[in-house]
Amino acid sequence: MNLVFCYGTLRYGESNHEVIQGAVLKERNSWTKGMLYDTGNGYPALIKSVEEEVYGELYEVNEQLLERIDILEGFQEGRDHNLYDRIVQRIESENGNYEAITYVMREAEDHFIKIEGGDWVLYQNKSSYLF
């Protein structure tokens, strides 16, 4: 089994949550170091940073679900041009700390919009009220 930190469309109620159907929710409220950006393509990107935090959920997934996540995230082991890198990063919660797989982008592109507060779900809900 693998622990995976989900901060965007894999979170409960979000557009790709069905990809991890059958995963075990370990922590509903968890966070890690990083900066979160809206890519403008309907999903966020976490960029490594020690200055800010990104909020999400922590799931336990089997190898089959991990493969499905890799496909969604555009990750293939050993490939140079992955959309995201897959790293193990410290995840914190009120119940303890974990080491979990986290999908990160190397750098923000010029058109990315920084998500203040580091929470994709709150950002999505706030954005929907603007229209």
Short mmCIF file of N, CA and C in Angstrom, two decimals:
data_model
loop_
_atom_site.label_atom_id
_atom_site.label_comp_id
_atom_site.label_asym_id
_atom_site.label_seq_id
_atom_site.Cartn_x
_atom_site.Cartn_y
_atom_site.Cartn_z
N MET A 1 0.84 -1.19 0.00
CA MET A 1 0.00 0.00 0.00
C MET A 1 0.88 1.25 0.00
N ASN A 2 0.35 2.30 -0.58
CA ASN A 2 1.06 3.57 -0.70
C ASN A 2 0.20 4.69 -0.13
N LEU A 3 0.83 5.66 0.50
CA LEU A 3 0.13 6.86 0.91
C LEU A 3 0.31 7.91 -0.17
N VAL A 4 -0.79 8.57 -0.55
CA VAL A 4 -0.75 9.61 -1.57
C VAL A 4 -1.44 10.85 -1.04
N PHE A 5 -0.77 12.00 -1.16
CA PHE A 5 -1.35 13.28 -0.78
C PHE A 5 -2.08 13.86 -1.98
N CYS A 6 -3.40 14.10 -1.82
CA CYS A 6 -4.24 14.61 -2.90
C CYS A 6 -4.65 16.04 -2.56
N TYR A 7 -4.26 16.99 -3.40
CA TYR A 7 -4.52 18.40 -3.12
C TYR A 7 -5.39 19.08 -4.17
N GLY A 8 -5.78 18.36 -5.20
CA GLY A 8 -6.53 18.98 -6.29
C GLY A 8 -7.76 18.19 -6.68
N THR A 9 -7.80 17.77 -7.95
CA THR A 9 -9.01 17.16 -8.50
C THR A 9 -9.26 15.75 -8.00
N LEU A 10 -8.33 15.15 -7.27
CA LEU A 10 -8.55 13.82 -6.68
C LEU A 10 -9.26 13.90 -5.33
N ARG A 11 -9.35 15.09 -4.77
CA ARG A 11 -10.01 15.24 -3.47
C ARG A 11 -11.49 14.91 -3.55
N TYR A 12 -12.06 14.57 -2.40
CA TYR A 12 -13.47 14.21 -2.32
C TYR A 12 -14.34 15.34 -2.89
N GLY A 13 -15.26 14.96 -3.77
CA GLY A 13 -16.17 15.92 -4.38
C GLY A 13 -15.62 16.62 -5.60
N GLU A 14 -14.36 16.39 -5.92
CA GLU A 14 -13.75 17.04 -7.08
C GLU A 14 -13.86 16.15 -8.33
N SER A 15 -13.52 16.72 -9.47
CA SER A 15 -13.81 16.11 -10.77
C SER A 15 -13.16 14.76 -11.04
N ASN A 16 -12.02 14.46 -10.42
CA ASN A 16 -11.34 13.18 -10.67
C ASN A 16 -11.30 12.26 -9.47
N HIS A 17 -12.14 12.53 -8.49
CA HIS A 17 -12.12 11.69 -7.28
C HIS A 17 -12.41 10.22 -7.60
N GLU A 18 -13.22 9.96 -8.63
CA GLU A 18 -13.55 8.57 -8.96
C GLU A 18 -12.32 7.75 -9.36
N VAL A 19 -11.25 8.41 -9.76
CA VAL A 19 -10.01 7.71 -10.12
C VAL A 19 -9.47 6.91 -8.93
N ILE A 20 -9.71 7.40 -7.73
CA ILE A 20 -9.20 6.70 -6.53
C ILE A 20 -10.33 6.01 -5.76
N GLN A 21 -11.41 5.71 -6.45
CA GLN A 21 -12.50 4.98 -5.81
C GLN A 21 -11.96 3.68 -5.23
N GLY A 22 -12.23 3.43 -3.96
CA GLY A 22 -11.72 2.26 -3.26
C GLY A 22 -10.51 2.57 -2.40
N ALA A 23 -9.94 3.77 -2.54
CA ALA A 23 -8.82 4.17 -1.68
C ALA A 23 -9.34 4.40 -0.26
N VAL A 24 -8.45 4.26 0.70
CA VAL A 24 -8.80 4.47 2.10
C VAL A 24 -8.38 5.87 2.52
N LEU A 25 -9.34 6.67 2.96
CA LEU A 25 -9.03 8.01 3.44
C LEU A 25 -8.35 7.89 4.80
N LYS A 26 -7.12 8.37 4.89
CA LYS A 26 -6.37 8.35 6.16
C LYS A 26 -6.52 9.66 6.92
N GLU A 27 -6.51 10.78 6.19
CA GLU A 27 -6.62 12.11 6.81
C GLU A 27 -7.41 13.03 5.87
N ARG A 28 -8.51 13.56 6.36
CA ARG A 28 -9.29 14.50 5.55
C ARG A 28 -8.63 15.88 5.54
N ASN A 29 -8.04 16.28 6.65
CA ASN A 29 -7.38 17.59 6.76
C ASN A 29 -5.89 17.38 6.97
N SER A 30 -5.13 17.59 5.91
CA SER A 30 -3.68 17.45 6.00
C SER A 30 -3.04 18.53 5.14
N TRP A 31 -1.75 18.70 5.33
CA TRP A 31 -1.05 19.76 4.61
C TRP A 31 0.42 19.39 4.45
N THR A 32 1.05 20.08 3.50
CA THR A 32 2.46 19.89 3.23
C THR A 32 3.05 21.23 2.78
N LYS A 33 4.36 21.31 2.76
CA LYS A 33 5.03 22.52 2.29
C LYS A 33 4.91 22.62 0.77
N GLY A 34 4.65 23.84 0.30
CA GLY A 34 4.56 24.07 -1.13
C GLY A 34 3.73 25.30 -1.43
N MET A 35 3.71 25.65 -2.70
CA MET A 35 2.85 26.73 -3.19
C MET A 35 1.93 26.12 -4.23
N LEU A 36 0.65 26.55 -4.19
CA LEU A 36 -0.35 25.99 -5.07
C LEU A 36 -0.72 27.01 -6.14
N TYR A 37 -0.85 26.53 -7.37
CA TYR A 37 -1.18 27.38 -8.51
C TYR A 37 -2.34 26.80 -9.30
N ASP A 38 -3.17 27.66 -9.84
CA ASP A 38 -4.19 27.29 -10.80
C ASP A 38 -3.50 27.30 -12.16
N THR A 39 -3.52 26.16 -12.84
CA THR A 39 -2.85 26.06 -14.14
C THR A 39 -3.67 26.67 -15.26
N GLY A 40 -4.95 26.94 -14.99
CA GLY A 40 -5.83 27.43 -16.04
C GLY A 40 -6.42 26.32 -16.88
N ASN A 41 -6.10 25.08 -16.53
CA ASN A 41 -6.57 23.92 -17.27
C ASN A 41 -7.51 23.04 -16.46
N GLY A 42 -8.05 23.59 -15.37
CA GLY A 42 -9.00 22.84 -14.55
C GLY A 42 -8.37 21.99 -13.46
N TYR A 43 -7.09 22.18 -13.23
CA TYR A 43 -6.40 21.45 -12.16
C TYR A 43 -5.27 22.32 -11.62
N PRO A 44 -4.87 22.04 -10.37
CA PRO A 44 -3.80 22.83 -9.77
C PRO A 44 -2.43 22.19 -9.95
N ALA A 45 -1.42 22.96 -9.59
CA ALA A 45 -0.05 22.46 -9.55
C ALA A 45 0.59 22.85 -8.23
N LEU A 46 1.21 21.90 -7.58
CA LEU A 46 1.98 22.17 -6.37
C LEU A 46 3.43 22.36 -6.78
N ILE A 47 4.01 23.47 -6.34
CA ILE A 47 5.43 23.76 -6.58
C ILE A 47 6.13 23.71 -5.24
N LYS A 48 7.28 23.05 -5.18
CA LYS A 48 8.00 22.93 -3.91
C LYS A 48 8.36 24.30 -3.34
N SER A 49 8.16 24.45 -2.05
CA SER A 49 8.49 25.67 -1.32
C SER A 49 8.50 25.35 0.16
N VAL A 50 9.36 25.98 0.90
CA VAL A 50 9.37 25.79 2.36
C VAL A 50 8.63 26.92 3.07
N GLU A 51 8.16 27.89 2.31
CA GLU A 51 7.58 29.09 2.91
C GLU A 51 6.07 29.01 3.12
N GLU A 52 5.37 28.18 2.35
CA GLU A 52 3.91 28.15 2.42
C GLU A 52 3.42 26.71 2.54
N GLU A 53 2.10 26.56 2.70
CA GLU A 53 1.51 25.23 2.85
C GLU A 53 0.41 25.03 1.83
N VAL A 54 0.24 23.77 1.45
CA VAL A 54 -0.82 23.33 0.56
C VAL A 54 -1.66 22.31 1.33
N TYR A 55 -2.97 22.44 1.21
CA TYR A 55 -3.89 21.61 1.97
C TYR A 55 -4.53 20.55 1.09
N GLY A 56 -4.79 19.39 1.69
CA GLY A 56 -5.41 18.31 0.94
C GLY A 56 -5.82 17.16 1.82
N GLU A 57 -5.94 16.00 1.19
CA GLU A 57 -6.37 14.78 1.85
C GLU A 57 -5.31 13.70 1.63
N LEU A 58 -5.20 12.80 2.58
CA LEU A 58 -4.22 11.72 2.50
C LEU A 58 -4.95 10.40 2.33
N TYR A 59 -4.59 9.66 1.28
CA TYR A 59 -5.24 8.39 0.98
C TYR A 59 -4.22 7.26 0.95
N GLU A 60 -4.70 6.08 1.31
CA GLU A 60 -3.91 4.86 1.16
C GLU A 60 -4.43 4.17 -0.10
N VAL A 61 -3.53 3.90 -1.03
CA VAL A 61 -3.92 3.31 -2.32
C VAL A 61 -3.07 2.07 -2.60
N ASN A 62 -3.66 1.14 -3.35
CA ASN A 62 -2.89 -0.03 -3.78
C ASN A 62 -2.15 0.30 -5.07
N GLU A 63 -1.40 -0.66 -5.58
CA GLU A 63 -0.60 -0.42 -6.79
C GLU A 63 -1.47 -0.10 -8.00
N GLN A 64 -2.62 -0.73 -8.13
CA GLN A 64 -3.51 -0.48 -9.26
C GLN A 64 -4.02 0.96 -9.24
N LEU A 65 -4.42 1.44 -8.07
CA LEU A 65 -4.87 2.83 -7.97
C LEU A 65 -3.72 3.80 -8.21
N LEU A 66 -2.53 3.46 -7.73
CA LEU A 66 -1.36 4.32 -7.96
C LEU A 66 -1.08 4.44 -9.45
N GLU A 67 -1.21 3.35 -10.20
CA GLU A 67 -1.03 3.39 -11.65
C GLU A 67 -2.06 4.31 -12.30
N ARG A 68 -3.30 4.27 -11.82
CA ARG A 68 -4.35 5.14 -12.36
C ARG A 68 -4.03 6.61 -12.07
N ILE A 69 -3.52 6.88 -10.88
CA ILE A 69 -3.13 8.25 -10.53
C ILE A 69 -1.98 8.71 -11.42
N ASP A 70 -0.99 7.84 -11.62
CA ASP A 70 0.14 8.18 -12.49
C ASP A 70 -0.34 8.58 -13.89
N ILE A 71 -1.30 7.85 -14.43
CA ILE A 71 -1.83 8.16 -15.76
C ILE A 71 -2.50 9.52 -15.74
N LEU A 72 -3.35 9.76 -14.74
CA LEU A 72 -4.02 11.06 -14.63
C LEU A 72 -3.02 12.20 -14.51
N GLU A 73 -1.98 12.00 -13.73
CA GLU A 73 -1.01 13.05 -13.45
C GLU A 73 0.08 13.17 -14.52
N GLY A 74 0.01 12.34 -15.55
CA GLY A 74 0.99 12.43 -16.63
C GLY A 74 2.38 12.01 -16.19
N PHE A 75 2.45 11.03 -15.28
CA PHE A 75 3.74 10.57 -14.76
C PHE A 75 4.05 9.17 -15.27
N GLN A 76 5.28 9.02 -15.77
CA GLN A 76 5.79 7.71 -16.16
C GLN A 76 7.21 7.60 -15.65
N GLU A 77 7.48 6.56 -14.88
CA GLU A 77 8.81 6.35 -14.29
C GLU A 77 9.89 6.40 -15.37
N GLY A 78 10.95 7.21 -15.12
CA GLY A 78 12.09 7.28 -16.01
C GLY A 78 11.93 8.19 -17.22
N ARG A 79 10.75 8.77 -17.40
CA ARG A 79 10.52 9.67 -18.54
C ARG A 79 10.98 11.07 -18.18
N ASP A 80 11.63 11.76 -19.10
CA ASP A 80 12.15 13.10 -18.84
C ASP A 80 11.10 14.20 -18.86
N HIS A 81 10.02 14.01 -19.58
CA HIS A 81 9.06 15.09 -19.79
C HIS A 81 7.71 14.82 -19.12
N ASN A 82 7.75 14.35 -17.88
CA ASN A 82 6.52 14.15 -17.13
C ASN A 82 5.86 15.49 -16.83
N LEU A 83 4.53 15.47 -16.76
CA LEU A 83 3.81 16.68 -16.37
C LEU A 83 4.14 17.00 -14.91
N TYR A 84 4.13 15.98 -14.06
CA TYR A 84 4.47 16.12 -12.64
C TYR A 84 5.60 15.17 -12.30
N ASP A 85 6.39 15.54 -11.30
CA ASP A 85 7.32 14.61 -10.69
C ASP A 85 6.59 13.95 -9.53
N ARG A 86 6.91 12.71 -9.26
CA ARG A 86 6.33 11.99 -8.13
C ARG A 86 7.40 11.86 -7.06
N ILE A 87 7.20 12.54 -5.94
CA ILE A 87 8.19 12.53 -4.87
C ILE A 87 7.52 12.07 -3.57
N VAL A 88 8.32 11.71 -2.60
CA VAL A 88 7.82 11.42 -1.26
C VAL A 88 8.10 12.65 -0.42
N GLN A 89 7.07 13.15 0.24
CA GLN A 89 7.18 14.40 0.98
C GLN A 89 6.47 14.25 2.32
N ARG A 90 6.92 15.02 3.30
CA ARG A 90 6.31 15.01 4.63
C ARG A 90 4.92 15.66 4.57
N ILE A 91 3.95 14.93 5.09
CA ILE A 91 2.57 15.40 5.17
C ILE A 91 2.22 15.50 6.66
N GLU A 92 1.62 16.62 7.03
CA GLU A 92 1.26 16.83 8.42
C GLU A 92 -0.26 16.83 8.58
N SER A 93 -0.69 16.48 9.78
CA SER A 93 -2.11 16.54 10.12
C SER A 93 -2.23 16.72 11.63
N GLU A 94 -3.44 16.94 12.09
CA GLU A 94 -3.66 17.06 13.53
C GLU A 94 -3.41 15.74 14.25
N ASN A 95 -3.48 14.63 13.51
CA ASN A 95 -3.32 13.30 14.11
C ASN A 95 -1.90 12.74 14.00
N GLY A 96 -1.01 13.46 13.33
CA GLY A 96 0.36 12.97 13.18
C GLY A 96 0.95 13.36 11.84
N ASN A 97 2.15 12.89 11.60
CA ASN A 97 2.88 13.19 10.37
C ASN A 97 3.12 11.91 9.59
N TYR A 98 3.23 12.06 8.28
CA TYR A 98 3.37 10.93 7.38
C TYR A 98 4.40 11.26 6.31
N GLU A 99 4.86 10.25 5.63
CA GLU A 99 5.63 10.40 4.40
C GLU A 99 4.74 9.85 3.30
N ALA A 100 4.45 10.67 2.28
CA ALA A 100 3.50 10.25 1.25
C ALA A 100 3.94 10.71 -0.12
N ILE A 101 3.50 9.97 -1.12
CA ILE A 101 3.72 10.34 -2.51
C ILE A 101 2.97 11.64 -2.77
N THR A 102 3.66 12.58 -3.40
CA THR A 102 3.09 13.87 -3.73
C THR A 102 3.51 14.20 -5.16
N TYR A 103 2.56 14.66 -5.96
CA TYR A 103 2.85 15.02 -7.35
C TYR A 103 3.12 16.52 -7.41
N VAL A 104 4.33 16.87 -7.86
CA VAL A 104 4.75 18.27 -7.88
C VAL A 104 5.24 18.64 -9.28
N MET A 105 5.04 19.91 -9.64
CA MET A 105 5.62 20.45 -10.86
C MET A 105 6.94 21.12 -10.50
N ARG A 106 7.84 21.16 -11.44
CA ARG A 106 9.16 21.74 -11.17
C ARG A 106 9.11 23.25 -11.01
N GLU A 107 8.28 23.92 -11.82
CA GLU A 107 8.18 25.37 -11.72
C GLU A 107 6.85 25.83 -12.28
N ALA A 108 6.41 27.00 -11.82
CA ALA A 108 5.17 27.58 -12.30
C ALA A 108 5.40 28.22 -13.66
N GLU A 109 4.44 28.04 -14.55
CA GLU A 109 4.51 28.71 -15.84
C GLU A 109 3.96 30.13 -15.70
N ASP A 110 4.29 30.98 -16.65
CA ASP A 110 3.91 32.40 -16.58
C ASP A 110 2.42 32.64 -16.41
N HIS A 111 1.59 31.80 -17.01
CA HIS A 111 0.15 32.02 -16.96
C HIS A 111 -0.52 31.43 -15.71
N PHE A 112 0.23 30.70 -14.88
CA PHE A 112 -0.34 30.13 -13.66
C PHE A 112 -0.73 31.25 -12.70
N ILE A 113 -1.81 31.03 -11.96
CA ILE A 113 -2.28 31.99 -10.95
C ILE A 113 -2.07 31.38 -9.57
N LYS A 114 -1.38 32.10 -8.72
CA LYS A 114 -1.11 31.59 -7.36
C LYS A 114 -2.42 31.52 -6.59
N ILE A 115 -2.62 30.40 -5.90
CA ILE A 115 -3.81 30.20 -5.08
C ILE A 115 -3.45 30.57 -3.64
N GLU A 116 -3.89 31.75 -3.24
CA GLU A 116 -3.63 32.21 -1.88
C GLU A 116 -4.34 31.30 -0.89
N GLY A 117 -3.65 30.91 0.15
CA GLY A 117 -4.22 30.02 1.15
C GLY A 117 -3.96 28.55 0.88
N GLY A 118 -3.52 28.20 -0.34
CA GLY A 118 -3.08 26.85 -0.65
C GLY A 118 -4.14 25.76 -0.64
N ASP A 119 -5.42 26.12 -0.83
CA ASP A 119 -6.49 25.11 -0.79
C ASP A 119 -7.31 25.17 -2.08
N TRP A 120 -7.17 24.16 -2.93
CA TRP A 120 -7.85 24.09 -4.22
C TRP A 120 -9.37 24.10 -4.06
N VAL A 121 -9.90 23.35 -3.10
CA VAL A 121 -11.36 23.26 -2.93
C VAL A 121 -11.93 24.61 -2.52
N LEU A 122 -11.32 25.28 -1.58
CA LEU A 122 -11.80 26.61 -1.19
C LEU A 122 -11.69 27.59 -2.35
N TYR A 123 -10.61 27.51 -3.09
CA TYR A 123 -10.40 28.37 -4.25
C TYR A 123 -11.47 28.12 -5.30
N GLN A 124 -11.78 26.86 -5.58
CA GLN A 124 -12.80 26.51 -6.56
C GLN A 124 -14.16 27.04 -6.12
N ASN A 125 -14.48 26.87 -4.85
CA ASN A 125 -15.78 27.35 -4.33
C ASN A 125 -15.87 28.87 -4.41
N LYS A 126 -14.79 29.55 -4.07
CA LYS A 126 -14.77 31.01 -4.14
C LYS A 126 -14.89 31.47 -5.60
N SER A 127 -14.18 30.79 -6.50
CA SER A 127 -14.21 31.16 -7.91
C SER A 127 -15.60 31.00 -8.50
N SER A 128 -16.35 30.01 -8.06
CA SER A 128 -17.68 29.77 -8.64
C SER A 128 -18.64 30.89 -8.29
N TYR A 129 -18.39 31.59 -7.19
CA TYR A 129 -19.25 32.71 -6.80
C TYR A 129 -18.98 33.96 -7.63
N LEU A 130 -17.87 33.98 -8.34
CA LEU A 130 -17.51 35.16 -9.12
C LEU A 130 -18.26 35.20 -10.45
N PHE A 131 -18.88 34.11 -10.86
CA PHE A 131 -19.54 34.06 -12.17
C PHE A 131 -21.04 34.09 -12.06
#
